[in-house]
Coordinates of C-alpha atoms (C1' of nucleotides) in Angstrom, one line a residue:
Chain A
M211 CA 31.8 -148.1 -86.2
L212 CA 32.0 -147.7 -82.4
S213 CA 35.2 -146.3 -81.2
P214 CA 36.8 -147.9 -78.2
T215 CA 36.5 -146.7 -74.7
S216 CA 39.4 -147.1 -72.2
V217 CA 38.6 -149.1 -69.0
K218 CA 39.5 -145.9 -67.1
D219 CA 36.9 -143.9 -69.0
A220 CA 34.3 -146.8 -68.7
L221 CA 34.7 -146.9 -65.0
N222 CA 34.3 -143.2 -64.6
Q223 CA 31.0 -142.9 -66.5
T224 CA 28.1 -141.2 -64.6
A225 CA 25.3 -142.9 -66.4
P226 CA 24.7 -146.2 -68.1
V227 CA 25.8 -146.5 -71.7
E228 CA 23.8 -148.5 -74.2
Q229 CA 26.7 -149.6 -76.5
M230 CA 30.4 -149.4 -75.7
L231 CA 33.5 -151.1 -77.0
V232 CA 36.3 -151.9 -74.8
Q233 CA 39.6 -153.9 -75.4
G234 CA 42.3 -155.3 -73.3
W235 CA 43.7 -158.3 -71.5
V236 CA 42.0 -160.8 -69.3
R237 CA 43.2 -160.5 -65.7
T238 CA 41.0 -163.3 -64.3
R239 CA 37.8 -165.1 -65.1
R240 CA 35.2 -166.7 -62.8
D241 CA 32.3 -168.9 -63.8
S242 CA 28.8 -168.4 -62.4
K243 CA 25.8 -170.5 -63.1
D244 CA 24.9 -169.3 -66.6
F245 CA 27.5 -166.6 -67.2
S246 CA 31.2 -165.8 -66.7
F247 CA 32.8 -162.8 -64.9
I248 CA 35.8 -161.4 -66.8
E249 CA 38.1 -158.8 -65.2
L250 CA 39.4 -156.8 -68.1
N251 CA 42.5 -154.4 -67.8
D252 CA 43.9 -152.2 -70.6
G253 CA 46.6 -150.5 -68.5
S254 CA 44.6 -147.2 -68.5
S255 CA 43.9 -147.8 -64.8
L256 CA 44.8 -149.9 -61.9
R257 CA 41.2 -151.0 -61.7
N258 CA 39.6 -153.6 -64.0
L259 CA 36.3 -153.5 -65.8
Q260 CA 34.0 -156.4 -64.9
I261 CA 32.6 -158.1 -68.0
I262 CA 29.5 -160.2 -67.9
A263 CA 29.6 -162.9 -70.5
R264 CA 26.3 -164.8 -70.6
D265 CA 26.0 -168.3 -71.9
S266 CA 23.8 -167.0 -74.7
L267 CA 27.0 -165.7 -76.5
P268 CA 27.5 -167.9 -79.6
N269 CA 31.1 -168.4 -78.6
Y270 CA 30.4 -169.0 -74.9
A271 CA 32.2 -172.4 -74.9
T272 CA 35.4 -170.7 -76.0
V273 CA 34.9 -167.7 -73.6
Q274 CA 34.7 -170.2 -70.7
R275 CA 38.2 -171.4 -71.7
L276 CA 39.6 -167.9 -71.5
I277 CA 42.6 -167.7 -69.3
T278 CA 44.6 -164.9 -67.7
G279 CA 46.6 -163.1 -70.2
A280 CA 44.3 -163.4 -73.3
S281 CA 43.3 -160.3 -75.3
I282 CA 39.7 -159.6 -76.1
I283 CA 37.5 -157.0 -77.6
V284 CA 34.0 -156.7 -76.0
R285 CA 30.9 -154.8 -77.2
G286 CA 28.0 -154.4 -74.8
A287 CA 26.1 -152.2 -72.5
L288 CA 27.6 -150.5 -69.5
V289 CA 25.2 -151.0 -66.6
A290 CA 25.1 -150.5 -62.9
S291 CA 26.6 -153.5 -61.3
Q292 CA 24.4 -155.8 -59.2
G293 CA 27.4 -156.9 -57.1
K294 CA 29.5 -155.1 -54.6
G295 CA 33.0 -153.8 -55.3
Q296 CA 32.3 -151.9 -58.5
N297 CA 29.8 -149.3 -59.7
W298 CA 29.7 -150.4 -63.5
E299 CA 30.0 -153.6 -65.4
L300 CA 29.8 -154.3 -69.1
V301 CA 27.2 -156.9 -70.2
A302 CA 28.7 -158.4 -73.4
D303 CA 26.7 -158.6 -76.6
E304 CA 29.8 -159.7 -78.5
L305 CA 33.1 -160.9 -77.2
T306 CA 35.9 -161.4 -79.7
I307 CA 39.0 -163.3 -78.6
V308 CA 41.9 -161.5 -80.3
G309 CA 44.8 -163.5 -78.8
A310 CA 44.5 -166.5 -76.7
S311 CA 46.8 -167.4 -73.8
D312 CA 47.6 -170.7 -72.2
E313 CA 48.5 -172.3 -68.8
S314 CA 52.2 -171.4 -69.3
Y315 CA 51.3 -167.6 -68.9
P316 CA 53.5 -166.8 -65.9
L317 CA 51.4 -164.1 -64.3
Q318 CA 48.9 -165.3 -61.7
K319 CA 46.2 -163.3 -60.2
K320 CA 48.0 -163.7 -56.8
G321 CA 50.9 -161.6 -55.8
H322 CA 54.4 -162.0 -57.3
T323 CA 57.7 -160.8 -56.0
P324 CA 59.4 -157.8 -57.9
E325 CA 62.4 -160.2 -58.3
F326 CA 60.4 -162.7 -60.2
L327 CA 58.6 -160.1 -62.3
R328 CA 62.0 -158.6 -63.2
E329 CA 62.8 -162.0 -65.0
I330 CA 59.8 -161.5 -67.2
A331 CA 60.3 -157.8 -67.8
H332 CA 58.3 -158.0 -71.2
L333 CA 55.2 -159.2 -69.2
R334 CA 55.5 -157.3 -65.9
P335 CA 53.8 -154.1 -67.1
R336 CA 50.7 -156.2 -67.1
S337 CA 51.0 -156.6 -63.3
N338 CA 49.3 -154.1 -60.9
L339 CA 52.5 -152.9 -59.3
F340 CA 54.4 -152.3 -62.6
G341 CA 51.4 -150.8 -64.4
C342 CA 51.3 -148.3 -61.6
V343 CA 55.0 -147.6 -61.7
F344 CA 55.1 -146.9 -65.4
R345 CA 52.0 -144.8 -65.4
V346 CA 53.7 -142.7 -62.7
R347 CA 56.9 -142.7 -64.7
S348 CA 55.0 -141.2 -67.7
R349 CA 53.3 -138.7 -65.6
L350 CA 56.5 -137.6 -63.9
A351 CA 58.3 -137.2 -67.2
F352 CA 55.5 -134.9 -68.3
A353 CA 55.6 -132.9 -65.1
I354 CA 59.3 -132.3 -65.5
H355 CA 58.7 -130.6 -68.9
Q356 CA 55.8 -128.7 -67.5
F357 CA 57.9 -127.5 -64.6
F358 CA 60.6 -126.1 -66.8
Q359 CA 58.4 -124.9 -69.6
E360 CA 56.3 -122.9 -67.1
R361 CA 59.5 -121.2 -65.9
G362 CA 60.9 -120.2 -69.3
F363 CA 63.4 -123.0 -69.8
Y364 CA 64.2 -124.4 -73.2
Y365 CA 64.5 -128.1 -73.8
I366 CA 67.9 -129.0 -75.3
H367 CA 68.8 -132.3 -76.9
T368 CA 72.4 -132.9 -76.1
P369 CA 74.4 -135.6 -78.0
I370 CA 74.3 -139.1 -76.9
I371 CA 77.6 -139.9 -78.7
T372 CA 80.2 -137.7 -77.3
G373 CA 83.9 -137.1 -77.7
S374 CA 84.5 -135.7 -74.1
D375 CA 86.1 -138.5 -72.2
C376 CA 86.9 -136.7 -69.0
E377 CA 83.8 -135.2 -67.5
G378 CA 84.7 -136.7 -64.2
A379 CA 81.5 -138.8 -63.9
G380 CA 82.6 -142.3 -64.1
E381 CA 83.6 -144.9 -66.7
L382 CA 82.5 -144.6 -70.3
F383 CA 81.2 -147.0 -72.8
R384 CA 83.2 -146.8 -76.0
V385 CA 81.2 -146.3 -79.3
T386 CA 83.1 -147.6 -82.2
S387 CA 82.7 -149.3 -85.6
I388 CA 86.2 -150.7 -85.7
D389 CA 86.3 -154.4 -86.4
A390 CA 87.4 -155.9 -83.1
T391 CA 89.0 -158.8 -84.8
N392 CA 91.2 -156.7 -87.1
P393 CA 91.5 -153.2 -85.7
P394 CA 93.8 -150.5 -87.4
R395 CA 96.9 -150.1 -85.4
K396 CA 99.5 -147.4 -84.7
P397 CA 103.2 -148.2 -85.1
D398 CA 103.5 -149.0 -81.4
G399 CA 100.7 -151.6 -81.8
S400 CA 97.9 -149.7 -79.9
I401 CA 94.5 -149.3 -81.7
D402 CA 94.4 -146.3 -83.9
Y403 CA 91.1 -144.5 -83.1
T404 CA 91.8 -141.7 -85.5
R405 CA 90.7 -144.2 -88.2
D406 CA 87.5 -145.0 -86.3
F407 CA 84.1 -143.8 -87.6
F408 CA 84.3 -140.3 -86.2
G409 CA 88.0 -140.0 -86.6
R410 CA 88.5 -140.0 -82.9
S411 CA 87.5 -141.9 -79.8
T412 CA 83.9 -141.6 -79.0
Y413 CA 81.7 -142.7 -76.0
L414 CA 78.2 -142.8 -74.8
T415 CA 77.5 -139.7 -72.9
V416 CA 77.8 -139.6 -69.1
S417 CA 76.3 -136.1 -68.8
G418 CA 74.9 -133.4 -71.1
Q419 CA 76.2 -130.7 -68.8
L420 CA 79.1 -129.2 -70.8
E421 CA 76.9 -128.9 -73.9
A422 CA 74.0 -127.6 -71.8
E423 CA 76.4 -124.8 -70.5
A424 CA 77.0 -123.7 -74.2
F425 CA 73.3 -123.4 -74.6
A426 CA 72.7 -121.7 -71.3
S427 CA 75.2 -119.2 -72.5
A428 CA 72.8 -118.4 -75.4
L429 CA 69.2 -119.2 -74.4
T430 CA 69.8 -118.4 -70.6
K431 CA 67.7 -121.1 -69.1
V432 CA 67.8 -124.6 -70.5
Y433 CA 67.4 -128.2 -69.5
T434 CA 68.2 -131.6 -70.8
F435 CA 66.2 -134.7 -70.2
G436 CA 67.6 -137.9 -71.7
P437 CA 69.4 -141.2 -71.3
T438 CA 72.8 -141.3 -69.7
F439 CA 75.3 -144.2 -69.7
R440 CA 77.9 -145.2 -67.1
A441 CA 80.1 -148.2 -67.5
E442 CA 80.6 -148.6 -63.7
N443 CA 80.4 -152.1 -62.3
S444 CA 78.0 -151.0 -59.7
N445 CA 75.8 -153.6 -58.1
T446 CA 73.4 -151.8 -56.0
S447 CA 69.7 -151.1 -55.9
R448 CA 70.3 -147.4 -56.8
H449 CA 72.6 -147.8 -59.8
A450 CA 71.9 -148.7 -63.5
N451 CA 74.2 -148.5 -66.4
E452 CA 71.6 -146.7 -68.5
F453 CA 69.4 -144.2 -66.7
W454 CA 67.7 -140.9 -67.4
M455 CA 68.8 -137.6 -66.1
I456 CA 67.4 -134.1 -66.0
E457 CA 70.0 -131.4 -66.2
P458 CA 68.9 -127.8 -66.0
E459 CA 71.6 -125.0 -66.6
M460 CA 71.0 -121.4 -65.9
A461 CA 73.0 -118.3 -66.9
F462 CA 73.2 -115.4 -64.4
T463 CA 72.5 -117.8 -61.5
D464 CA 74.5 -118.5 -58.5
L465 CA 74.5 -121.4 -56.1
Q466 CA 71.7 -120.0 -54.1
G467 CA 69.3 -119.9 -57.1
N468 CA 70.5 -123.4 -58.0
M469 CA 69.5 -124.8 -54.6
D470 CA 66.2 -122.9 -54.8
L471 CA 65.4 -124.5 -58.2
A472 CA 66.3 -128.0 -57.1
E473 CA 64.2 -127.8 -54.0
E474 CA 61.3 -126.2 -55.9
M475 CA 61.5 -128.9 -58.6
V476 CA 61.5 -131.9 -56.2
K477 CA 58.5 -130.4 -54.4
Y478 CA 56.7 -129.8 -57.6
L479 CA 57.2 -133.3 -58.9
I480 CA 56.0 -134.8 -55.6
R481 CA 53.0 -132.5 -55.5
D482 CA 52.1 -133.4 -59.1
A483 CA 52.2 -137.2 -58.5
R484 CA 50.3 -136.8 -55.3
E485 CA 47.5 -135.1 -57.3
K486 CA 47.6 -136.8 -60.7
C487 CA 48.5 -140.4 -59.6
R488 CA 46.3 -140.9 -56.5
E489 CA 45.3 -144.5 -57.4
E490 CA 48.9 -145.5 -58.1
L491 CA 50.3 -144.0 -54.9
G492 CA 47.6 -145.6 -53.0
L493 CA 48.7 -149.0 -54.2
F494 CA 52.3 -148.2 -53.3
A495 CA 51.2 -147.1 -49.8
K496 CA 49.4 -150.3 -49.4
F497 CA 51.8 -152.8 -50.7
V498 CA 55.3 -151.2 -51.1
D499 CA 55.8 -148.7 -48.3
K500 CA 53.2 -147.9 -45.6
E501 CA 54.9 -144.6 -44.7
L502 CA 55.0 -143.4 -48.3
L503 CA 52.2 -140.8 -48.2
S504 CA 53.1 -139.2 -44.9
R505 CA 56.7 -138.9 -46.0
L506 CA 55.8 -137.3 -49.3
D507 CA 53.4 -134.9 -47.6
F508 CA 56.0 -134.0 -45.0
V509 CA 58.5 -133.2 -47.8
I510 CA 56.0 -130.9 -49.7
D511 CA 55.1 -129.0 -46.5
R512 CA 58.5 -128.0 -45.1
P513 CA 61.6 -126.2 -46.4
F514 CA 64.5 -128.4 -47.0
Q515 CA 67.4 -128.1 -44.6
R516 CA 70.5 -126.4 -45.9
I517 CA 73.9 -126.9 -44.4
T518 CA 77.5 -126.4 -45.5
Y519 CA 79.7 -129.4 -45.8
T520 CA 81.7 -128.0 -42.9
E521 CA 78.6 -127.8 -40.8
A522 CA 77.7 -131.3 -41.7
I523 CA 81.0 -132.6 -40.7
E524 CA 80.7 -130.9 -37.3
L525 CA 77.2 -132.2 -36.8
L526 CA 78.4 -135.7 -37.5
K527 CA 81.4 -135.5 -35.2
K528 CA 79.2 -134.2 -32.4
S529 CA 76.5 -136.8 -33.0
G530 CA 77.9 -139.4 -30.6
E531 CA 77.0 -141.9 -33.3
K532 CA 79.3 -144.8 -33.9
F533 CA 79.9 -144.7 -37.7
E534 CA 81.8 -147.5 -39.5
F535 CA 83.7 -145.0 -41.7
P536 CA 85.5 -142.0 -40.2
V537 CA 84.1 -138.4 -40.4
E538 CA 86.9 -136.2 -41.5
Y539 CA 87.1 -133.0 -43.4
E540 CA 88.0 -133.6 -47.1
L541 CA 86.6 -137.0 -46.9
N542 CA 83.4 -137.9 -48.9
L543 CA 80.3 -138.3 -46.9
Q544 CA 79.5 -142.0 -46.6
S545 CA 76.0 -143.4 -47.1
E546 CA 75.7 -144.0 -43.4
H547 CA 76.5 -140.3 -42.8
E548 CA 74.0 -139.0 -45.3
R549 CA 71.5 -141.4 -43.7
W550 CA 72.1 -140.0 -40.3
L551 CA 71.7 -136.4 -41.5
T552 CA 68.4 -137.0 -43.5
E553 CA 66.8 -139.8 -41.5
K554 CA 67.9 -139.3 -37.9
H555 CA 69.0 -135.8 -37.4
F556 CA 66.9 -133.5 -39.8
K557 CA 64.3 -136.2 -40.7
C558 CA 63.8 -134.4 -44.1
P559 CA 65.7 -133.7 -47.3
V560 CA 68.9 -131.9 -46.8
T561 CA 71.0 -129.8 -49.2
V562 CA 74.7 -130.0 -48.3
F563 CA 76.9 -127.3 -50.1
N564 CA 80.4 -125.8 -50.4
Y565 CA 82.4 -129.0 -50.5
P566 CA 86.2 -129.1 -50.3
K567 CA 87.6 -128.7 -53.8
K568 CA 89.6 -131.9 -53.4
I569 CA 86.6 -134.2 -53.6
K570 CA 84.6 -132.5 -56.4
P571 CA 85.1 -132.2 -60.2
F572 CA 87.1 -129.6 -62.0
Y573 CA 84.3 -127.4 -63.3
M574 CA 82.9 -126.3 -60.0
R575 CA 83.4 -122.7 -59.0
L576 CA 86.1 -122.0 -56.4
N577 CA 85.0 -120.1 -53.4
D578 CA 86.9 -117.1 -52.0
D579 CA 88.3 -119.2 -49.2
N580 CA 90.3 -121.0 -51.9
K581 CA 89.4 -124.3 -50.2
T582 CA 85.9 -125.1 -51.1
V583 CA 83.8 -125.1 -54.3
T584 CA 80.2 -124.3 -54.9
A585 CA 78.9 -127.8 -55.0
M586 CA 75.6 -128.9 -53.7
D587 CA 74.1 -132.4 -53.1
L588 CA 70.5 -132.8 -52.3
L589 CA 70.0 -135.8 -50.0
V590 CA 66.7 -137.5 -49.3
P591 CA 65.7 -140.0 -46.8
G592 CA 65.9 -143.6 -47.9
I593 CA 67.8 -142.9 -51.2
G594 CA 70.6 -140.6 -50.6
E595 CA 71.8 -138.2 -53.2
I596 CA 69.1 -137.4 -55.7
V597 CA 70.5 -134.2 -57.0
G598 CA 74.1 -133.2 -57.6
G599 CA 75.0 -129.8 -58.9
S600 CA 77.1 -126.6 -58.6
Q601 CA 77.8 -123.2 -59.7
R602 CA 80.2 -123.5 -62.6
E603 CA 83.6 -121.8 -62.8
E604 CA 83.1 -119.0 -65.2
R605 CA 86.6 -117.4 -64.8
L606 CA 88.9 -118.5 -67.6
E607 CA 92.2 -118.5 -65.7
V608 CA 90.7 -120.2 -62.6
L609 CA 89.2 -122.9 -64.8
E610 CA 92.4 -123.6 -66.7
E611 CA 94.3 -123.8 -63.4
S612 CA 91.7 -126.3 -62.1
M613 CA 92.1 -128.4 -65.2
R614 CA 95.8 -128.5 -64.8
R615 CA 95.3 -129.6 -61.2
Y616 CA 93.2 -132.5 -62.5
K617 CA 95.9 -133.3 -65.1
M618 CA 93.6 -132.2 -67.9
D619 CA 95.0 -130.4 -71.0
P620 CA 93.0 -127.1 -71.5
K621 CA 93.8 -127.5 -75.3
D622 CA 91.4 -130.5 -75.3
Y623 CA 88.6 -128.4 -74.0
K624 CA 88.9 -125.4 -76.3
W625 CA 85.3 -125.1 -77.1
Y626 CA 84.3 -125.3 -73.3
L627 CA 86.9 -122.7 -72.5
D628 CA 85.6 -120.4 -75.3
L629 CA 82.4 -120.1 -73.2
R630 CA 84.5 -118.3 -70.7
R631 CA 86.4 -116.4 -73.4
Y632 CA 83.5 -114.8 -75.0
G633 CA 80.8 -113.3 -72.8
T634 CA 81.3 -115.4 -69.7
V635 CA 78.6 -115.3 -67.1
P636 CA 78.0 -116.9 -63.7
H637 CA 76.0 -120.0 -64.2
S638 CA 74.7 -123.0 -62.4
G639 CA 73.1 -126.2 -62.9
F640 CA 72.4 -129.7 -61.5
G641 CA 71.7 -133.2 -62.4
L642 CA 68.5 -135.0 -61.1
G643 CA 68.4 -138.8 -61.5
F644 CA 65.0 -139.5 -62.9
E645 CA 64.8 -143.0 -61.6
R646 CA 65.9 -142.0 -58.1
M647 CA 63.1 -139.4 -58.1
L648 CA 60.7 -142.2 -59.2
M649 CA 62.0 -144.4 -56.4
F650 CA 61.3 -141.6 -53.8
V651 CA 57.9 -140.9 -55.2
T652 CA 56.7 -144.6 -55.4
G653 CA 58.6 -146.1 -52.5
V654 CA 60.0 -148.7 -54.9
S655 CA 63.4 -149.6 -53.4
N656 CA 65.2 -151.0 -56.5
I657 CA 66.1 -148.9 -59.5
R658 CA 65.6 -151.9 -61.8
D659 CA 61.9 -151.8 -60.9
V660 CA 61.3 -148.2 -62.1
I661 CA 63.0 -148.7 -65.5
P662 CA 61.1 -150.5 -68.2
F663 CA 64.0 -152.7 -69.3
A664 CA 67.0 -152.3 -66.9
R665 CA 70.6 -152.4 -68.0
T666 CA 72.9 -153.5 -65.1
P667 CA 76.2 -155.3 -65.0
G668 CA 75.8 -158.8 -66.6
S669 CA 72.2 -158.1 -67.6
A670 CA 70.9 -156.6 -70.8
E671 CA 68.2 -159.2 -71.8
F672 CA 65.1 -157.9 -73.6
Chain B
rU99 C1' 84.8 -154.6 -57.5
rC100 C1' 84.5 -156.1 -52.0
rC101 C1' 81.6 -158.5 -47.7
rA102 C1' 77.4 -161.5 -46.3
rG103 C1' 73.2 -164.5 -47.5
rC104 C1' 70.3 -167.2 -51.0
rG105 C1' 69.3 -170.5 -55.6
rU106 C1' 64.2 -177.2 -54.6
rA107 C1' 57.4 -177.8 -59.1
rG108 C1' 54.9 -172.2 -63.2
rC109 C1' 55.0 -168.9 -58.2
rU110 C1' 56.0 -168.8 -52.6
rC111 C1' 58.6 -171.9 -49.6
rA112 C1' 59.7 -176.6 -46.2
rG113 C1' 63.1 -180.5 -46.4
rU114 C1' 70.7 -180.3 -43.1
rG115 C1' 73.8 -187.6 -45.5
rG116 C1' 69.2 -192.8 -46.6
rU117 C1' 62.3 -193.3 -51.6
rA118 C1' 61.3 -185.3 -53.6
rG119 C1' 57.1 -182.2 -50.0
rA120 C1' 53.2 -178.4 -48.9
rG121 C1' 50.2 -174.0 -50.2
rC122 C1' 49.0 -171.4 -54.5
rG123 C1' 48.6 -171.9 -59.9
rG124 C1' 47.1 -175.2 -64.1
rU125 C1' 43.7 -179.3 -65.5
rC126 C1' 38.9 -182.2 -64.5
rG127 C1' 34.3 -182.3 -61.8
rG128 C1' 30.8 -179.8 -58.4
rC129 C1' 28.6 -175.2 -56.5
rU130 C1' 27.8 -170.2 -57.0
rG131 C1' 26.1 -162.3 -58.8
rU132 C1' 31.3 -163.6 -58.3
rU133 C1' 35.4 -160.3 -57.2
rA134 C1' 43.1 -162.9 -54.4
rA135 C1' 35.5 -166.9 -54.6
rC136 C1' 34.4 -171.8 -52.5
rC137 C1' 34.4 -177.7 -52.2
rG138 C1' 36.6 -182.4 -54.2
rA139 C1' 40.1 -184.8 -57.3
rU140 C1' 44.4 -184.5 -60.3
rU141 C1' 48.9 -182.6 -62.6
rG142 C1' 53.5 -181.0 -61.8
rG143 C1' 60.9 -181.8 -60.6
rU144 C1' 68.1 -181.9 -64.7
rC145 C1' 67.0 -179.8 -56.4
rG146 C1' 71.3 -173.0 -60.6
rU147 C1' 75.7 -175.2 -63.6
rA148 C1' 80.2 -178.1 -63.6
rG149 C1' 83.5 -181.0 -60.9
rG150 C1' 84.7 -183.5 -56.2
rU151 C1' 84.0 -186.4 -51.2
rU152 C1' 80.8 -190.7 -49.9
rC153 C1' 78.2 -197.3 -50.3
rG154 C1' 74.7 -193.2 -51.0
rA155 C1' 74.4 -185.8 -51.9
rA156 C1' 68.9 -181.2 -52.5
rU157 C1' 72.0 -181.7 -48.0
rC158 C1' 79.2 -181.8 -47.3
rC159 C1' 83.6 -179.4 -50.4
rU160 C1' 85.5 -176.4 -54.8
rA161 C1' 84.7 -173.3 -59.0
rC162 C1' 81.5 -170.6 -61.9
rC163 C1' 76.6 -168.2 -63.0
rG164 C1' 72.5 -165.5 -61.1
rC165 C1' 69.6 -163.0 -57.3
rU166 C1' 69.1 -160.3 -52.6
rG167 C1' 71.1 -157.0 -48.7
rG168 C1' 75.3 -153.9 -47.4
rA169 C1' 79.8 -151.1 -49.1
rG170 C1' 82.6 -148.3 -52.9
rC171 C1' 81.7 -145.2 -57.4
rC172 C1' 77.6 -141.9 -58.5
rA173 C1' 72.4 -139.7 -60.5

RNA sequence: UCCAGCGUAGCUCAGUGGUAGAGCGGUCGGCUGUUAACCGAUUGGUCGUAGGUUCGAAUCCUACCGCUGGAGCCA
């Protein structure tokens, strides 16, 4: 029995092959005088394998009715192509139609808009663009593990169902098995979640950071890579309610080491995609974003800019630029401010650090000035924030004080505070939005187009 | 959630108060080692949904839904 060859491997042959088995989906078919050309794609490559189906095939009449989208298995000889445009083609000895298609198949061989393809998310991976996007997604996910494993990090699976409801990272989705039509109630009429499945309120995680801190306090260098859920009603091209996040956490590491790692990682991932996904990046550069390759190369070649929040504010104030929103100390940087820094002023990724404590979450380490915390945001041109992180507050009393300032009860975070009680250590980490990284690497401008099946407000089909 | 724009054939779009259109796709035929093939014919519609104004609405008004861009929140 002949084992199947992928289209990619078939196209990469260096010599003719007498017998070969390929399988995949028909992209298009053209008739010639006494044979048909079939373009076969199996997702292993952007390129198609040209099949020659002669009229001597016993099922030639059926083959001639093959339409885009049908699945077939072909056995035949790989020979040098007589035509231009491809080195190899497969002359079919046997062509089996596995699954027919019909004229209602929505994908045409001509270009479709990403918006239309989004409506047929189950079929869009069969398009050139989305085939490329998801091959890059796979490669990048692998590269992330490779990056950390090469550096002695351990991969931690933090829980997806969590009891922490106050991580300062947005709205949460409640997880419950309570019957919504007849919930158990407390005497005051409110729903009694102590009688819910876990004996308490639970939610889908918005971050694995707190749990990762526990593991960094044992295995020293760890990272998480998993799905994250935010119930924010965000309607933008950069937000999804379910997305994947990478969160390294390192013991005995300060903000400096944290920024170094973030920068090194972003460069590593770009360099990897540049080397391992040439075909795909070529397609993006041609059809999605003409500047893509030069921008990626620029990012790989140069050190990122690093400035404090205070310096950023001063630069923005001196810029002479008319911003819609005010530039003031202790106000968050607006999208337009971040844009100006990365796209106009520095023209490269910028890490902004040491933010006022007022505008950052409770767990970030307080600086000696008593005004700023060791936060850092890595901003990239075109997308904005791609990494957000900090050195964590490792001093018990300072952390408790911070919690109280945020109206949190330290008693509710006993286990988290225990990490400061027993063998506390300076430690740091950050979160990298996987989809945002993919957007940067591919040039695709809508987050819905780098996730297989996007979850966004009002939209969870498929 | 806020602001703006859009929603017409399977797709991309034209049509701004008076008979619903084009290109592509599909189908049929022709030609052809073709490759986003070519030539001819043909098929194709609840004009997002629901109300309203009008003799008459794709077109004007209202509400809702969805999409796009921007903003907020963030990754």
